[in-house]
Amino acid sequence: MHRRVRGATPVAPDRPIGPTEPARRPAVNPSPVPAVFDTAGSPQWSALQQHFAEVEGLHLRELFAQDPDRGSELVVQAADLTVDYAKHRITRQTVSLLLDLAEAAGLRERIDAMFAGAHINVTEDRAVLHTALRLPRTAELTVDGQDVVAEVHEVLDRMGAFADAVRTGRWTGATGKRIRAVVNIGIGGSDLGPVMAHEALKQYAMRELECRFVSNIDPTDIFEKTRDLDPASTLFIVASKTFSTLETLTNARLARTWLTEGLRTGAGLDDPAAADAVAKHFVAVSTNADLVSEFGIDTDNMFGFWDWVGGRYSFDSAVGLSLMLAIGPDQYGEMLAGFRAMDEHFRTEPFAGNAPVLLGLLNVWYVDFFGAQSHAVLPYSQYLLRFPAYLQQLTMESNGKSVRLDGSPVQVPTGEVFWGEPGTNGQHAFYQLIHQGTRIIPADFIGFIEPNHELTDADAPGATTPVDVHDLFMSNYFAQSAALAFGKTADEIAAEGVAAAVVPHKVMPGNRPSTSMLAQRLTPSVLGQLVALYEHITFVQGVIWGINSFDQWGVELGKAMAKQLAPMLTGEESTSGQDSSTATLVSRYLQGRGR
Ligand code: F6P
């Protein structure tokens, strides 16, 4: 049954959100997708292959000895991020050859095409304009007849007004109770960004407003996230670009039932009042107004975005509403300004000093020349706990592709596996393999000069003055990348008196590449810069590989098959026609469920 519920009065915006600096936009000139670059057949690729044969065997110890200035010179400043790429297995010639490749691949034109709103997502015939989500309101960008900037700011203003109303208690639940808990229901791009950013910016959040995230269709998720909440003071945000994702819609229905039943039994609302309460307790974030309305959420309470924002590039669209509720519109605006600062760096900085370009090319260098299969992301900030998980969707859904823009097979391996955990936890878990294993795993170290919390350990053994715990923490950040790069030789270990039989076990081979990123402090702006940095790195890799980083057809088959299998799990349909492995597993399941 589909219900349309009464809308709550929309709240008027009272101040602008987002970057306010004057606009500098490229001319809007949507360009057709160029012919696919012949990556592996290009002279630039051959030059890199030849060069690789020459440098492959060099150790970072030699590279630093031969080029003592590399530590101070292979560093770029990208907005507030200092990005050190000196500890990579490259010479200055490698950089120059990689930059030649980027030029030959038409990276400059592709960047301009993306920012201008050309339909570079060719398989869906869409513009790719997440960068427009952070344009200042003074900017001008009309794409496909749409005043993109005006639309973005209209939504931002409505989000800001709504967030203020909830945060100040002007927006209440159906019984007049203040909202104390916000539950975002979404999955993939409609979940991972807000989850990550909410964790990252916790110290900037209004702590009295509890924010939770339900994504999994495993009923455990919604059960655990709602079990101790009061329906009368809970607000649900149903976030789904398409508003047709099975997990999200199922969870949204469960939440609606939880709410209405809770209001009936807990707050004593009668039936129509409990049903009407949905308007005060549910808002939607989507591009699909029809389905939002069909679900029973008034479109007055819907915050829209557009098909030119890919799901995994959407967290700074209305998908970030839960984050805005947590940190407030002003700090959300600071985050958008951070995104924008990195966009401008990417768009305007010559390639030789352009962090996303350099780091994207280095990723290609490791994947395609060294055969690296994975890439570790190691934030030295507990607040960035969910950053690697967020990056997994961003990078792997974007670049996990086997065909190029024109449908032909890729010529070289693409799409490495991204993974990681915050330091120092990772040091006690998987760093062993990065240090002494047989695989090459380029790593990104992300650290901050200032702590978010100043704590000292006055009782540290042997210390004459209290130990600054952040210094202790960051000494690990500096030590790990140096240990990975330079290692420790058998001679050095033997000189310490280690028994000969144990020496080989203690040898640290070194020559393990890493990037070190350093910012003053983890702020909303710096978080925006980091996310935009990785968005653009991902784009650069996609351009070199000639793939479309903005579609995700590979996730569809599994979804369709799950739909087909569902009636077999209730016993309504037989498993005949299924492969013998799946049929056996399903029959074991049915047996276990007594069906
Ligand atoms: O499963 C893939 C996917 O389409 C992602 O790209 C997307 O972020 C996610 O599902 C959720 O989609 P939606 O926001 O439409 O619910």
Coordinates of C-alpha atoms and ligand atoms in Angstrom, one line a residue:
M1 CA 0.0 0.0 0.0
H2 CA 1.3 3.4 -0.9
R3 CA 0.4 6.4 1.2
R4 CA 1.0 10.0 0.7
V5 CA 1.4 11.7 4.1
R6 CA 1.0 15.3 5.1
G7 CA 4.1 17.4 4.7
A8 CA 5.6 19.4 7.5
T9 CA 6.0 23.1 6.6
P10 CA 9.3 23.6 4.8
V11 CA 11.7 25.8 6.8
A12 CA 13.1 28.9 5.1
P13 CA 16.8 29.2 4.7
D14 CA 18.5 31.9 6.7
R15 CA 22.1 31.9 5.5
P16 CA 24.3 30.7 2.7
I17 CA 26.2 27.4 2.9
G18 CA 29.3 26.4 1.0
P19 CA 32.3 28.1 -0.5
T20 CA 31.8 31.8 -0.9
E21 CA 35.0 32.8 -2.8
P22 CA 34.5 34.3 -6.2
A23 CA 34.0 31.8 -9.0
R24 CA 36.6 30.9 -11.6
R25 CA 34.9 28.5 -14.0
P26 CA 36.2 27.0 -17.3
A27 CA 34.0 27.8 -20.3
V28 CA 31.1 25.4 -20.6
N29 CA 31.9 23.5 -23.7
P30 CA 30.7 19.9 -23.5
S31 CA 33.1 17.9 -25.6
P32 CA 32.5 14.5 -27.1
V33 CA 34.4 11.6 -25.5
P34 CA 37.7 11.3 -27.4
A35 CA 38.9 8.2 -29.1
V36 CA 40.2 5.8 -26.6
F37 CA 43.9 6.3 -26.0
D38 CA 46.1 3.3 -27.0
T39 CA 47.7 3.1 -23.6
A40 CA 49.8 0.0 -24.1
G41 CA 50.6 0.7 -27.7
S42 CA 51.8 4.3 -27.1
P43 CA 55.4 5.3 -27.4
Q44 CA 55.1 6.8 -23.9
W45 CA 54.2 3.3 -22.5
S46 CA 57.1 1.7 -24.3
A47 CA 59.4 4.4 -22.9
L48 CA 58.1 3.6 -19.4
Q49 CA 58.6 -0.2 -20.0
Q50 CA 62.2 0.4 -21.0
H51 CA 62.8 2.7 -18.1
F52 CA 61.2 0.2 -15.7
A53 CA 63.7 -2.4 -16.7
E54 CA 66.5 0.1 -15.7
V55 CA 65.1 1.2 -12.4
E56 CA 63.2 -1.9 -11.1
G57 CA 66.3 -3.2 -9.3
L58 CA 67.2 0.1 -7.6
H59 CA 66.7 0.3 -3.9
L60 CA 65.3 3.3 -2.2
R61 CA 68.5 3.5 -0.2
E62 CA 70.4 4.0 -3.5
L63 CA 67.8 6.4 -4.8
F64 CA 68.1 8.6 -1.8
A65 CA 71.9 8.4 -1.8
Q66 CA 72.1 9.4 -5.5
D67 CA 69.6 12.2 -5.2
P68 CA 69.9 13.7 -1.7
D69 CA 67.4 16.5 -2.4
R70 CA 64.6 14.2 -3.4
G71 CA 63.2 14.3 0.2
S72 CA 62.7 18.0 0.1
E73 CA 61.9 18.2 -3.6
L74 CA 59.5 15.3 -4.3
V75 CA 56.9 17.0 -2.2
V76 CA 53.9 19.0 -3.4
Q77 CA 51.5 21.2 -1.5
A78 CA 47.8 20.6 -2.4
A79 CA 45.6 23.1 -0.6
D80 CA 46.4 22.3 3.1
L81 CA 47.9 18.9 2.4
T82 CA 51.6 18.4 2.2
V83 CA 52.1 15.3 0.0
D84 CA 55.5 13.7 0.1
Y85 CA 56.2 11.2 -2.7
A86 CA 59.9 10.9 -2.3
K87 CA 59.7 7.3 -0.9
H88 CA 58.5 5.9 -4.2
R89 CA 60.5 3.6 -6.4
I90 CA 61.0 6.3 -9.0
T91 CA 63.6 8.6 -10.3
R92 CA 62.9 12.1 -11.6
Q93 CA 62.9 10.6 -15.0
T94 CA 60.1 8.2 -14.0
V95 CA 58.0 11.2 -13.1
S96 CA 58.8 12.9 -16.3
L97 CA 57.9 9.8 -18.3
L98 CA 54.6 9.3 -16.4
L99 CA 53.8 13.0 -17.0
D100 CA 54.4 12.4 -20.8
L101 CA 52.0 9.5 -20.6
A102 CA 49.3 11.7 -19.0
E103 CA 49.7 14.3 -21.6
A104 CA 49.5 11.8 -24.4
A105 CA 46.4 10.2 -22.8
G106 CA 44.7 13.6 -23.1
L107 CA 44.3 14.0 -19.3
R108 CA 44.1 17.8 -19.5
E109 CA 41.2 17.6 -22.0
R110 CA 39.5 14.9 -19.9
I111 CA 39.8 17.1 -16.8
D112 CA 38.3 20.0 -18.6
A113 CA 35.6 17.9 -20.0
M114 CA 34.6 16.6 -16.6
F115 CA 34.5 20.0 -15.0
A116 CA 32.6 21.5 -17.9
G117 CA 29.8 18.9 -17.7
A118 CA 30.5 16.9 -20.8
H119 CA 28.9 13.5 -20.9
I120 CA 32.0 11.6 -20.0
N121 CA 30.0 8.8 -18.4
V122 CA 29.4 7.3 -21.8
T123 CA 27.5 4.1 -20.9
E124 CA 24.9 6.1 -19.1
D125 CA 25.2 9.2 -21.3
R126 CA 25.6 11.4 -18.2
A127 CA 27.8 14.3 -17.1
V128 CA 30.0 13.7 -14.2
L129 CA 29.7 16.8 -12.0
H130 CA 30.4 16.0 -8.4
T131 CA 32.7 19.0 -8.6
A132 CA 29.6 21.2 -9.1
L133 CA 28.4 20.2 -5.7
R134 CA 31.0 22.5 -4.1
L135 CA 30.9 25.4 -6.5
P136 CA 30.3 28.8 -4.8
R137 CA 26.8 30.3 -5.3
T138 CA 28.4 33.0 -7.4
A139 CA 29.7 30.5 -10.0
E140 CA 28.1 29.9 -13.3
L141 CA 27.6 26.5 -14.8
T142 CA 24.8 25.5 -17.1
V143 CA 24.8 21.9 -18.3
D144 CA 22.2 20.4 -20.6
G145 CA 20.1 23.5 -20.1
Q146 CA 20.2 23.2 -16.3
D147 CA 21.5 26.0 -14.0
V148 CA 23.5 23.6 -12.0
V149 CA 24.8 26.1 -9.4
A150 CA 21.4 27.5 -8.6
E151 CA 20.0 24.0 -8.1
V152 CA 22.9 22.9 -5.9
H153 CA 22.5 25.9 -3.7
E154 CA 18.7 25.7 -3.5
V155 CA 19.1 22.2 -2.1
L156 CA 22.0 23.3 0.2
D157 CA 19.8 26.1 1.6
R158 CA 16.9 23.8 2.3
M159 CA 19.3 21.3 3.9
G160 CA 20.7 24.1 6.1
A161 CA 17.3 25.3 7.1
F162 CA 16.2 21.8 8.0
A163 CA 19.4 21.1 9.9
D164 CA 19.1 24.3 11.9
A165 CA 15.4 23.5 12.7
V166 CA 16.3 20.0 13.9
R167 CA 19.4 21.1 15.8
T168 CA 17.6 23.9 17.6
G169 CA 14.6 21.9 18.4
R170 CA 12.2 23.9 16.2
W171 CA 11.5 20.7 14.2
T172 CA 10.0 18.2 16.6
G173 CA 8.5 14.7 16.3
A174 CA 4.8 14.1 16.0
T175 CA 4.2 14.2 19.7
G176 CA 6.2 17.5 20.1
K177 CA 9.3 15.8 21.4
R178 CA 12.7 17.2 20.3
I179 CA 14.6 15.0 17.8
R180 CA 17.5 13.3 19.7
A181 CA 18.5 10.6 17.2
V182 CA 18.9 10.6 13.4
V183 CA 19.1 7.3 11.6
N184 CA 20.3 7.4 8.0
I185 CA 19.1 4.5 6.0
G186 CA 21.1 4.0 2.8
I187 CA 23.8 1.7 1.3
G188 CA 26.9 2.1 -0.8
G189 CA 27.3 5.7 -1.8
S190 CA 24.3 6.6 0.2
D191 CA 25.9 5.3 3.4
L192 CA 29.7 5.0 3.3
G193 CA 30.4 8.7 2.9
P194 CA 28.2 9.9 5.7
V195 CA 29.4 7.1 8.0
M196 CA 33.0 7.9 7.3
A197 CA 32.6 11.6 7.6
H198 CA 30.5 11.4 10.7
E199 CA 33.2 9.3 12.4
A200 CA 35.9 11.6 11.1
L201 CA 34.3 14.8 12.3
K202 CA 32.8 13.6 15.5
Q203 CA 34.6 16.2 17.5
Y204 CA 32.8 18.9 15.5
A205 CA 29.4 17.3 16.0
M206 CA 26.5 18.2 18.3
R207 CA 27.0 15.3 20.7
E208 CA 23.4 15.4 22.0
L209 CA 22.1 14.4 18.6
E210 CA 22.9 10.8 18.2
C211 CA 23.6 9.8 14.5
R212 CA 23.3 6.2 13.4
F213 CA 23.5 4.4 10.1
V214 CA 21.6 1.4 8.8
S215 CA 22.7 -0.1 5.6
N216 CA 22.7 -3.9 5.6
I217 CA 19.6 -5.8 4.8
D218 CA 20.7 -8.2 7.5
P219 CA 17.9 -7.5 10.0
T220 CA 20.5 -7.4 12.7
D221 CA 21.5 -3.9 11.5
I222 CA 18.2 -2.1 11.9
F223 CA 17.4 -4.1 15.0
E224 CA 20.6 -3.0 16.8
K225 CA 20.4 0.6 15.6
T226 CA 16.9 1.1 16.8
R227 CA 16.5 -1.1 19.8
D228 CA 17.2 1.6 22.4
L229 CA 15.7 4.6 20.6
D230 CA 12.5 6.4 21.4
P231 CA 10.4 6.6 18.2
A232 CA 8.9 9.9 19.4
S233 CA 12.4 11.6 19.2
T234 CA 13.8 9.7 16.2
L235 CA 14.2 11.1 12.7
F236 CA 14.9 8.8 9.7
I237 CA 16.7 9.9 6.6
V238 CA 16.0 7.5 3.7
A239 CA 18.9 8.1 1.3
S240 CA 18.9 6.4 -2.1
K241 CA 19.8 7.9 -5.4
T242 CA 17.4 5.6 -7.2
F243 CA 15.0 5.0 -4.4
S244 CA 14.7 1.5 -5.6
T245 CA 17.6 -0.3 -3.8
L246 CA 16.3 -3.4 -2.1
E247 CA 18.3 -3.0 1.1
T248 CA 17.3 0.6 1.6
L249 CA 13.7 0.3 0.8
T250 CA 13.3 -2.8 2.9
N251 CA 15.0 -1.1 5.9
A252 CA 12.9 2.0 5.3
R253 CA 9.7 0.0 5.5
L254 CA 10.9 -1.8 8.7
A255 CA 11.7 1.6 10.2
R256 CA 8.3 3.0 9.2
T257 CA 6.6 0.1 11.0
W258 CA 8.9 0.4 14.0
L259 CA 8.0 4.1 14.2
T260 CA 4.2 3.8 13.8
E261 CA 3.9 0.8 16.1
G262 CA 6.2 2.6 18.6
L263 CA 4.1 5.7 18.6
R264 CA 0.9 3.7 18.9
T265 CA 2.1 1.7 21.9
G266 CA 4.6 4.1 23.4
A267 CA 3.0 7.5 22.9
G268 CA -0.6 6.3 22.6
L269 CA -1.2 7.8 19.2
D270 CA -4.3 6.5 17.4
D271 CA -4.0 5.0 14.0
P272 CA -4.3 7.9 11.6
A273 CA -2.2 10.1 13.8
A274 CA 0.6 7.4 14.0
A275 CA 0.5 7.0 10.2
D276 CA 0.5 10.8 9.7
A277 CA 3.5 11.0 12.0
V278 CA 5.7 9.7 9.2
A279 CA 5.8 13.2 7.8
K280 CA 7.6 14.5 11.0
H281 CA 9.9 11.5 11.3
F282 CA 10.9 10.6 7.7
V283 CA 12.8 12.7 5.1
A284 CA 14.2 11.4 1.9
V285 CA 17.4 12.1 -0.1
S286 CA 17.0 11.0 -3.7
T287 CA 16.9 11.9 -7.4
N288 CA 13.6 10.1 -7.8
A289 CA 10.6 12.2 -6.5
D290 CA 8.0 9.7 -7.8
L291 CA 9.3 6.8 -5.9
V292 CA 9.8 8.9 -2.8
S293 CA 6.2 10.0 -2.9
E294 CA 5.1 6.4 -3.6
F295 CA 6.9 5.3 -0.5
G296 CA 4.8 7.8 1.5
I297 CA 7.3 10.6 2.1
D298 CA 6.1 14.0 1.2
T299 CA 8.4 15.5 -1.5
D300 CA 8.4 18.7 0.6
N301 CA 10.6 16.7 2.9
M302 CA 12.8 15.4 0.1
F303 CA 16.3 16.7 -0.7
G304 CA 17.2 16.1 -4.2
F305 CA 20.3 15.6 -6.3
W306 CA 20.9 14.8 -9.9
D307 CA 21.8 11.9 -12.2
W308 CA 25.2 13.7 -12.9
V309 CA 26.3 12.8 -9.3
G310 CA 27.4 9.2 -9.1
G311 CA 26.5 7.3 -5.9
R312 CA 30.0 7.0 -4.7
Y313 CA 30.7 10.6 -5.5
S314 CA 27.6 11.8 -3.8
F315 CA 28.4 12.3 -0.1
D316 CA 28.7 16.1 -0.4
S317 CA 25.3 16.2 -2.2
A318 CA 22.1 15.9 -0.1
V319 CA 23.4 12.5 0.8
G320 CA 25.4 14.4 3.4
L321 CA 22.3 15.5 5.2
S322 CA 22.9 13.3 8.2
L323 CA 26.4 14.8 8.5
M324 CA 25.0 18.3 8.2
L325 CA 22.6 17.6 11.0
A326 CA 25.6 16.4 13.1
I327 CA 28.1 19.2 12.4
G328 CA 25.8 22.0 11.4
P329 CA 25.5 23.9 8.2
D330 CA 28.5 26.2 8.8
Q331 CA 31.0 23.5 9.3
Y332 CA 29.5 21.5 6.5
G333 CA 30.1 24.6 4.3
E334 CA 33.8 24.5 5.5
M335 CA 34.0 20.9 4.3
L336 CA 32.6 21.9 0.9
A337 CA 35.2 24.7 0.7
G338 CA 37.9 22.0 1.3
F339 CA 36.6 19.9 -1.5
R340 CA 36.6 23.0 -3.7
A341 CA 40.2 23.9 -2.8
M342 CA 41.3 20.4 -4.0
D343 CA 39.2 20.7 -7.1
E344 CA 40.9 23.9 -8.0
H345 CA 44.3 22.5 -7.3
F346 CA 43.5 19.5 -9.6
R347 CA 41.9 21.7 -12.3
T348 CA 44.6 24.4 -12.5
E349 CA 47.9 23.2 -11.1
P350 CA 50.4 22.1 -13.8
F351 CA 50.7 18.3 -13.8
A352 CA 54.3 18.3 -12.3
G353 CA 53.0 19.8 -9.1
N354 CA 49.5 18.4 -9.2
A355 CA 48.9 15.9 -6.3
P356 CA 46.0 13.9 -7.7
V357 CA 47.8 13.6 -11.1
L358 CA 51.1 12.5 -9.6
L359 CA 49.5 10.0 -7.2
G360 CA 47.2 8.6 -9.8
L361 CA 50.2 8.1 -12.2
L362 CA 52.1 6.4 -9.4
N363 CA 49.3 4.0 -8.8
V364 CA 49.4 3.1 -12.5
W365 CA 53.2 2.7 -12.2
Y366 CA 52.8 0.1 -9.4
V367 CA 49.8 -1.7 -10.8
D368 CA 51.0 -2.0 -14.4
F369 CA 54.8 -2.2 -14.0
F370 CA 55.5 -3.6 -10.6
G371 CA 52.4 -5.8 -10.7
A372 CA 51.0 -4.4 -7.4
Q373 CA 47.6 -5.9 -6.6
S374 CA 46.6 -3.8 -3.7
H375 CA 47.1 -0.4 -2.0
A376 CA 47.0 0.2 1.7
V377 CA 45.5 3.4 3.2
L378 CA 46.9 4.0 6.7
P379 CA 45.4 7.0 8.4
Y380 CA 47.2 8.0 11.6
S381 CA 43.9 9.3 13.1
Q382 CA 41.4 7.1 14.9
Y383 CA 38.8 9.5 13.6
L384 CA 39.6 8.2 10.0
L385 CA 38.6 4.7 11.0
R386 CA 36.1 4.3 8.2
F387 CA 38.2 6.2 5.5
P388 CA 39.6 3.1 3.9
A389 CA 36.2 1.5 3.7
Y390 CA 34.8 4.6 2.1
L391 CA 37.7 4.6 -0.4
Q392 CA 37.0 1.0 -1.3
Q393 CA 33.7 1.9 -3.0
L394 CA 35.2 5.1 -4.5
T395 CA 38.2 3.4 -6.1
M396 CA 37.1 -0.2 -6.7
E397 CA 33.6 0.5 -8.0
S398 CA 35.1 3.1 -10.2
N399 CA 38.1 1.4 -11.6
G400 CA 37.3 -2.3 -11.3
K401 CA 36.7 -2.6 -15.0
S402 CA 37.8 -4.9 -17.8
V403 CA 36.7 -3.0 -20.8
R404 CA 37.5 0.4 -22.1
L405 CA 35.2 3.3 -23.1
D406 CA 34.7 1.8 -26.5
G407 CA 33.9 -1.7 -25.2
S408 CA 37.3 -3.2 -26.1
P409 CA 39.2 -5.2 -23.5
V410 CA 41.6 -3.2 -21.3
Q411 CA 45.2 -3.5 -22.4
V412 CA 46.8 -3.6 -18.9
P413 CA 45.7 -4.6 -15.4
T414 CA 43.4 -2.0 -13.8
G415 CA 41.8 -1.4 -10.4
E416 CA 43.9 -2.4 -7.4
V417 CA 42.3 -3.5 -4.1
F418 CA 42.2 -0.7 -1.6
W419 CA 42.2 -1.6 2.1
G420 CA 43.6 -0.4 5.4
E421 CA 43.1 0.5 9.1
P422 CA 44.2 3.4 11.2
G423 CA 47.7 3.3 12.6
T424 CA 48.8 2.2 15.0
N425 CA 46.3 -0.6 15.1
G426 CA 47.3 -1.8 11.7
Q427 CA 51.0 -2.0 12.9
H428 CA 49.9 -4.8 15.3
A429 CA 47.9 -6.6 12.7
F430 CA 49.0 -6.6 9.0
Y431 CA 52.1 -4.4 8.7
Q432 CA 54.3 -7.5 9.0
L433 CA 53.2 -8.5 5.5
I434 CA 53.9 -5.1 4.1
H435 CA 57.3 -5.0 5.7
Q436 CA 58.6 -8.6 5.0
G437 CA 56.0 -10.3 2.8
T438 CA 56.6 -11.1 -0.9
R439 CA 54.2 -8.6 -2.3
I440 CA 54.7 -5.0 -3.1
I441 CA 51.9 -2.9 -1.5
P442 CA 52.2 0.8 -2.0
A443 CA 50.9 2.6 1.1
D444 CA 49.4 6.0 1.9
F445 CA 50.3 7.4 5.3
I446 CA 47.9 10.2 6.4
G447 CA 48.9 12.2 9.5
F448 CA 48.2 15.4 11.3
I449 CA 50.5 17.8 13.0
E450 CA 48.1 18.9 15.7
P451 CA 46.1 16.5 17.8
N452 CA 42.3 16.9 18.1
H453 CA 42.7 16.2 21.8
E454 CA 45.8 17.2 23.8
L455 CA 46.6 14.5 26.2
T456 CA 49.8 13.8 28.1
D457 CA 51.0 10.8 30.0
A458 CA 52.4 12.0 33.2
D459 CA 53.3 8.5 34.4
A460 CA 55.2 7.2 31.5
P461 CA 58.1 5.1 32.8
G462 CA 61.4 6.9 32.7
A463 CA 60.0 10.2 31.5
T464 CA 61.0 13.3 33.4
T465 CA 58.3 15.5 31.9
P466 CA 54.8 14.3 30.8
V467 CA 54.8 12.6 27.4
D468 CA 52.7 14.2 24.7
V469 CA 50.7 11.3 23.5
H470 CA 50.2 12.8 20.0
D471 CA 54.0 13.0 19.6
L472 CA 54.3 9.4 20.6
F473 CA 51.6 8.5 18.1
M474 CA 53.1 10.5 15.3
S475 CA 56.6 9.1 15.9
N476 CA 55.0 5.8 14.6
Y477 CA 53.7 7.6 11.5
F478 CA 57.2 8.8 10.6
A479 CA 58.9 5.6 11.6
Q480 CA 56.8 3.2 9.6
S481 CA 57.3 4.9 6.2
A482 CA 61.0 5.2 6.8
A483 CA 61.3 1.5 7.9
L484 CA 59.3 0.4 4.9
A485 CA 61.6 2.4 2.6
F486 CA 65.0 1.8 4.0
G487 CA 64.6 -1.4 6.0
K488 CA 67.5 -2.9 7.9
T489 CA 70.3 -5.0 6.3
A490 CA 71.7 -8.4 7.5
D491 CA 75.0 -6.6 8.4
E492 CA 73.2 -4.1 10.6
I493 CA 71.4 -6.9 12.3
A494 CA 74.4 -9.1 12.8
A495 CA 76.3 -6.1 14.2
E496 CA 73.7 -6.0 17.0
G497 CA 74.9 -9.5 18.0
V498 CA 71.9 -11.3 16.7
A499 CA 72.5 -15.1 16.3
A500 CA 73.4 -15.9 12.7
A501 CA 70.4 -18.3 12.3
V502 CA 68.0 -15.6 13.3
V503 CA 69.5 -12.8 11.1
P504 CA 67.6 -13.7 7.9
H505 CA 64.3 -13.6 9.8
K506 CA 65.1 -10.1 11.1
V507 CA 66.2 -8.6 7.8
M508 CA 63.9 -5.8 6.8
P509 CA 64.2 -5.6 3.0
G510 CA 62.9 -2.1 2.7
N511 CA 62.3 -0.7 -0.8
R512 CA 58.5 -0.7 0.1
P513 CA 57.0 2.5 -1.4
S514 CA 54.7 4.9 0.3
T515 CA 53.2 8.4 0.1
S516 CA 53.1 10.5 3.2
M517 CA 50.3 13.1 3.6
L518 CA 50.5 15.6 6.4
A519 CA 48.0 18.3 7.3
Q520 CA 47.9 20.7 10.3
R521 CA 44.8 19.2 11.8
L522 CA 41.8 17.1 10.9
T523 CA 39.1 19.7 10.2
P524 CA 36.0 19.6 8.0
S525 CA 37.9 21.4 5.3
V526 CA 40.8 19.0 5.4
L527 CA 38.4 16.0 5.2
G528 CA 36.9 17.6 2.1
Q529 CA 40.3 18.0 0.6
L530 CA 41.2 14.4 1.3
V531 CA 38.1 13.0 -0.2
A532 CA 38.4 15.2 -3.3
L533 CA 42.1 14.2 -3.6
Y534 CA 41.1 10.5 -3.8
E535 CA 38.2 11.2 -6.2
H536 CA 40.6 12.8 -8.6
I537 CA 43.3 10.2 -8.2
T538 CA 40.7 7.6 -9.2
F539 CA 39.8 9.7 -12.2
V540 CA 43.4 10.0 -13.4
Q541 CA 43.9 6.3 -13.2
G542 CA 40.7 5.7 -15.2
V543 CA 41.8 8.1 -17.9
I544 CA 45.2 6.4 -18.3
W545 CA 43.4 3.0 -18.5
G546 CA 40.8 4.3 -21.0
I547 CA 37.9 3.1 -18.8
N548 CA 34.7 4.7 -17.6
S549 CA 35.2 5.2 -13.9
F550 CA 31.6 6.3 -13.4
D551 CA 29.4 3.3 -14.2
Q552 CA 29.1 0.1 -12.2
W553 CA 27.4 -2.5 -14.3
G554 CA 29.2 -5.3 -12.4
V555 CA 27.0 -5.1 -9.4
E556 CA 23.7 -5.7 -11.3
L557 CA 23.9 -9.5 -12.0
G558 CA 24.1 -10.5 -8.3
K559 CA 21.2 -8.2 -7.5
A560 CA 19.0 -9.8 -10.2
M561 CA 20.0 -13.3 -9.1
A562 CA 19.2 -12.6 -5.5
K563 CA 15.7 -11.5 -6.6
Q564 CA 15.3 -14.7 -8.5
L565 CA 16.5 -16.8 -5.6
A566 CA 14.3 -15.2 -2.9
P567 CA 11.2 -17.3 -3.6
M568 CA 13.3 -20.4 -3.5
L569 CA 14.3 -19.6 0.1
T570 CA 10.7 -19.5 1.2
G571 CA 10.1 -22.8 -0.6
E572 CA 7.6 -21.2 -3.0
E573 CA 9.7 -22.1 -6.0
S574 CA 12.0 -25.1 -6.6
T575 CA 15.7 -24.8 -7.3
S576 CA 15.5 -26.7 -10.5
G577 CA 17.5 -24.9 -13.1
Q578 CA 20.1 -23.7 -10.5
D579 CA 23.6 -25.0 -10.6
S580 CA 24.2 -28.0 -8.4
S581 CA 26.3 -26.1 -5.9
T582 CA 23.7 -23.4 -5.3
A583 CA 20.8 -25.9 -5.3
T584 CA 22.6 -28.0 -2.6
L585 CA 23.3 -25.0 -0.5
V586 CA 19.7 -23.7 -0.7
S587 CA 18.4 -27.2 0.2
R588 CA 20.7 -27.2 3.3
Y589 CA 19.3 -23.8 4.2
L590 CA 15.7 -24.9 3.7
Q591 CA 16.4 -27.9 5.9
G592 CA 17.9 -25.7 8.6
R593 CA 14.9 -23.5 8.6
G594 CA 12.5 -26.4 8.7
R595 CA 11.0 -25.8 5.3
Ligands
F6P1 O1 25.2 -1.5 -5.7 C1 25.8 -0.4 -6.4 C2 25.1 0.9 -6.1 O2 24.4 1.2 -7.3 C3 26.1 2.0 -5.8 O3 26.7 2.5 -6.9 C4 25.3 2.9 -5.0 O4 26.1 3.8 -4.3 C5 24.5 2.0 -4.2 O5 24.2 0.9 -5.0 C6 23.2 2.6 -3.6 O6 22.3 3.1 -4.6 P1 21.2 4.0 -4.2 O7 21.7 5.3 -3.7 O8 20.4 4.3 -5.5 O9 20.3 3.3 -3.2

